[in-house]
GROMACS .gro file of C-alpha atoms in nm:
model
  176
    1MET     CA    1  -4.790  23.224   9.940
    2TYR     CA    2  -4.903  23.563   9.811
    3HIS     CA    3  -4.941  23.842  10.056
    4ASN     CA    4  -5.318  23.828   9.991
    5ASP     CA    5  -5.302  23.437  10.079
    6TYR     CA    6  -5.169  23.532  10.432
    7THR     CA    7  -5.458  23.784  10.542
    8VAL     CA    8  -5.713  23.522  10.400
    9LEU     CA    9  -5.543  23.260  10.621
   10VAL     CA   10  -5.543  23.471  10.926
   11LYS     CA   11  -5.940  23.579  10.871
   12GLU     CA   12  -5.985  23.192  10.859
   13TYR     CA   13  -5.804  23.144  11.154
   14LEU     CA   14  -5.995  23.409  11.317
   15THR     CA   15  -6.343  23.307  11.196
   16ARG     CA   16  -6.258  22.951  11.339
   17TYR     CA   17  -6.037  23.052  11.619
   18THR     CA   18  -6.346  22.942  11.884
   19GLU     CA   19  -6.345  22.597  11.685
   20PHE     CA   20  -5.990  22.561  11.726
   21LYS     CA   21  -5.956  22.637  12.100
   22GLN     CA   22  -6.213  22.389  12.148
   23TYR     CA   23  -6.036  22.130  11.934
   24VAL     CA   24  -5.710  22.145  12.102
   25ALA     CA   25  -5.905  22.136  12.456
   26ASN     CA   26  -6.068  21.820  12.321
   27ILE     CA   27  -5.750  21.670  12.213
   28GLU     CA   28  -5.580  21.736  12.527
   29ALA     CA   29  -5.871  21.562  12.682
   30GLU     CA   30  -5.857  21.276  12.487
   31ILE     CA   31  -5.482  21.233  12.562
   32GLU     CA   32  -5.551  21.248  12.904
   33ASP     CA   33  -5.779  21.004  12.891
   34TYR     CA   34  -5.595  20.771  12.672
   35LYS     CA   35  -5.304  20.810  12.954
   36GLU     CA   36  -5.570  20.713  13.226
   37MET     CA   37  -5.689  20.402  13.020
   38LEU     CA   38  -5.358  20.252  12.959
   39LYS     CA   39  -5.270  20.287  13.305
   40LEU     CA   40  -5.568  20.089  13.407
   41SER     CA   41  -5.546  19.840  13.133
   42ALA     CA   42  -5.549  19.541  13.349
   43ALA     CA   43  -5.342  19.211  13.307
   44PRO     CA   44  -5.515  18.966  13.116
   45LYS     CA   45  -5.674  18.644  13.291
   46VAL     CA   46  -5.419  18.311  13.270
   47SER     CA   47  -5.616  18.094  13.036
   48ASP     CA   48  -5.749  17.768  13.173
   49MET     CA   49  -5.539  17.460  13.135
   50SER     CA   50  -5.803  17.214  13.091
   51THR     CA   51  -5.760  16.860  12.947
   52ALA     CA   52  -6.095  16.899  12.764
   53GLY     CA   53  -6.110  17.001  12.423
   54GLY     CA   54  -6.247  17.312  12.323
   55GLY     CA   55  -6.372  17.450  12.036
   56GLY     CA   56  -6.465  17.772  11.850
   57GLY     CA   57  -6.382  18.127  11.952
   58SER     CA   58  -6.208  18.390  11.808
   59GLY     CA   59  -5.888  18.239  11.799
   60ASP     CA   60  -5.709  18.516  11.996
   61THR     CA   61  -5.637  18.414  12.371
   62SER     CA   62  -5.731  18.672  12.637
   63GLN     CA   63  -5.368  18.791  12.642
   64GLU     CA   64  -5.350  18.856  12.286
   65ARG     CA   65  -5.669  19.092  12.280
   66ALA     CA   66  -5.553  19.293  12.582
   67TYR     CA   67  -5.208  19.348  12.368
   68PHE     CA   68  -5.388  19.423  12.090
   69ARG     CA   69  -5.614  19.694  12.294
   70ARG     CA   70  -5.328  19.826  12.448
   71GLU     CA   71  -5.162  19.869  12.111
   72ASP     CA   72  -5.476  20.034  11.976
   73LEU     CA   73  -5.454  20.261  12.260
   74GLU     CA   74  -5.083  20.353  12.211
   75LYS     CA   75  -5.159  20.437  11.851
   76ARG     CA   76  -5.467  20.630  11.923
   77LEU     CA   77  -5.261  20.835  12.173
   78GLU     CA   78  -4.969  20.887  11.914
   79ASP     CA   79  -5.239  21.027  11.677
   80SER     CA   80  -5.363  21.227  11.939
   81TYR     CA   81  -5.015  21.402  12.002
   82HIS     CA   82  -4.980  21.460  11.649
   83ALA     CA   83  -5.306  21.607  11.604
   84LEU     CA   84  -5.231  21.845  11.899
   85LEU     CA   85  -4.877  21.959  11.766
   86GLU     CA   86  -5.026  22.035  11.470
   87MET     CA   87  -5.275  22.259  11.584
   88LEU     CA   88  -5.135  22.401  11.891
   89PRO     CA   89  -4.886  22.599  11.725
   90LYS     CA   90  -5.136  22.806  11.537
   91VAL     CA   91  -5.353  22.852  11.824
   92ARG     CA   92  -5.063  22.952  12.013
   93LYS     CA   93  -4.947  23.215  11.761
   94LEU     CA   94  -5.290  23.357  11.709
   95GLU     CA   95  -5.355  23.450  12.078
   96ARG     CA   96  -5.004  23.583  12.154
   97SER     CA   97  -5.085  23.808  11.836
   98LEU     CA   98  -5.437  23.903  11.991
   99ASP     CA   99  -5.312  23.957  12.339
  100ALA     CA  100  -5.045  24.213  12.195
  101MET     CA  101  -5.287  24.359  11.984
  102LYS     CA  102  -5.539  24.386  12.315
  103ALA     CA  103  -5.230  24.561  12.487
  104THR     CA  104  -5.122  24.800  12.230
  105ASN     CA  105  -5.449  24.871  12.050
  106PRO     CA  106  -5.773  24.793  12.257
  107VAL     CA  107  -6.001  24.926  11.978
  108ASP     CA  108  -5.848  24.726  11.712
  109TYR     CA  109  -5.847  24.418  11.941
  110ARG     CA  110  -6.220  24.476  11.983
  111ILE     CA  111  -6.289  24.524  11.635
  112ILE     CA  112  -6.123  24.218  11.547
  113ASN     CA  113  -6.282  24.022  11.798
  114ALA     CA  114  -6.644  24.127  11.738
  115ARG     CA  115  -6.614  24.101  11.372
  116TYR     CA  116  -6.403  23.838  11.299
  117ILE     CA  117  -6.404  23.588  11.606
  118GLU     CA  118  -6.770  23.659  11.713
  119GLY     CA  119  -6.898  23.698  11.354
  120TRP     CA  120  -7.114  23.998  11.427
  121SER     CA  121  -7.234  24.261  11.173
  122TRP     CA  122  -7.052  24.599  11.107
  123GLU     CA  123  -7.323  24.806  11.320
  124ALA     CA  124  -7.315  24.580  11.605
  125THR     CA  125  -6.923  24.582  11.578
  126ALA     CA  126  -6.914  24.965  11.539
  127SER     CA  127  -7.140  24.984  11.861
  128PHE     CA  128  -6.933  24.773  12.061
  129ALA     CA  129  -6.588  24.941  11.971
  130GLY     CA  130  -6.771  25.284  12.013
  131ALA     CA  131  -6.672  25.368  11.657
  132SER     CA  132  -6.844  25.448  11.362
  133VAL     CA  133  -6.904  25.168  11.097
  134THR     CA  134  -6.651  25.320  10.810
  135TYR     CA  135  -6.374  25.386  11.092
  136CYS     CA  136  -6.443  25.005  11.170
  137ARG     CA  137  -6.408  24.892  10.824
  138ASN     CA  138  -6.096  25.067  10.726
  139GLU     CA  139  -5.929  25.004  11.089
  140ALA     CA  140  -6.016  24.624  11.019
  141ARG     CA  141  -5.847  24.610  10.698
  142LYS     CA  142  -5.540  24.779  10.914
  143ALA     CA  143  -5.557  24.555  11.238
  144LEU     CA  144  -5.564  24.212  10.966
  145ARG     CA  145  -5.253  24.328  10.807
  146ARG     CA  146  -5.094  24.407  11.146
  147LEU     CA  147  -5.207  24.065  11.289
  148THR     CA  148  -5.088  23.916  10.960
  149GLY     CA  149  -4.745  24.052  11.034
  150ALA     CA  150  -4.719  23.964  11.392
  151MET     CA  151  -4.823  23.595  11.281
  152PHE     CA  152  -4.621  23.544  11.017
  153GLY     CA  153  -4.359  23.808  11.012
  154GLU     CA  154  -4.170  23.947  10.708
  155GLU     CA  155  -4.266  23.677  10.466
  156SER     CA  156  -4.643  23.843  10.464
  157ILE     CA  157  -4.526  24.190  10.394
  158PRO     CA  158  -4.520  24.277  10.043
  159MET     CA  159  -4.197  24.407   9.931
  160GLN     CA  160  -4.075  24.580   9.600
  161THR     CA  161  -3.783  24.329   9.514
  162HIS     CA  162  -3.664  24.521   9.217
  163LEU     CA  163  -3.596  24.921   9.119
  164VAL     CA  164  -3.647  25.061   8.794
  165PHE     CA  165  -3.482  25.368   8.704
  166ILE     CA  166  -3.602  25.556   8.419
  167ASP     CA  167  -3.393  25.796   8.266
  168SER     CA  168  -3.582  26.164   8.198
  169ASN     CA  169  -3.308  26.277   7.990
  170LYS     CA  170  -3.259  26.053   7.740
  171ASN     CA  171  -3.454  26.080   7.444
  172ASN     CA  172  -3.738  25.790   7.444
  173GLU     CA  173  -3.557  25.593   7.154
  174ASN     CA  174  -3.678  25.260   7.240
  175CYS     CA  175  -4.039  25.385   7.253
  176GLY     CA  176  -4.272  25.274   6.966
   0.00000   0.00000   0.00000
């Protein structure tokens, strides 16, 4: 990823922060529901041992249907765990980074919260932060860079990897 890609990703996380938190809450509730359903699944009825011939039906016994239902619930539970494990670290990392920003620089937090999480206009953001629109725009860029660094570390910070020295004492022999 390039440096700007990380910043764009953090902006996307911020604009979808409420959605992500609700998704995590829904998945956690779904997991609890599946666990309860697995606890409550009753033992299947014993089939009737009649000498009379029967006909039709689905072909599956009640034991098989109960087994398939339980297997389906276990699969759903596993899928929900995987979905939670995919989303939860991102949400928690963003929450920790926002909490740190709130503790160290409350004005930046108010700007980021109002503009990107709540989706307010720059004028409303400036009013909420108690600053000018220009200040809020400039500070939002800086705060986004700091938040990106807090979330992704050194890989998100652009660095110069090569140093090129030009000898000014040398004649420009190689120039055109």
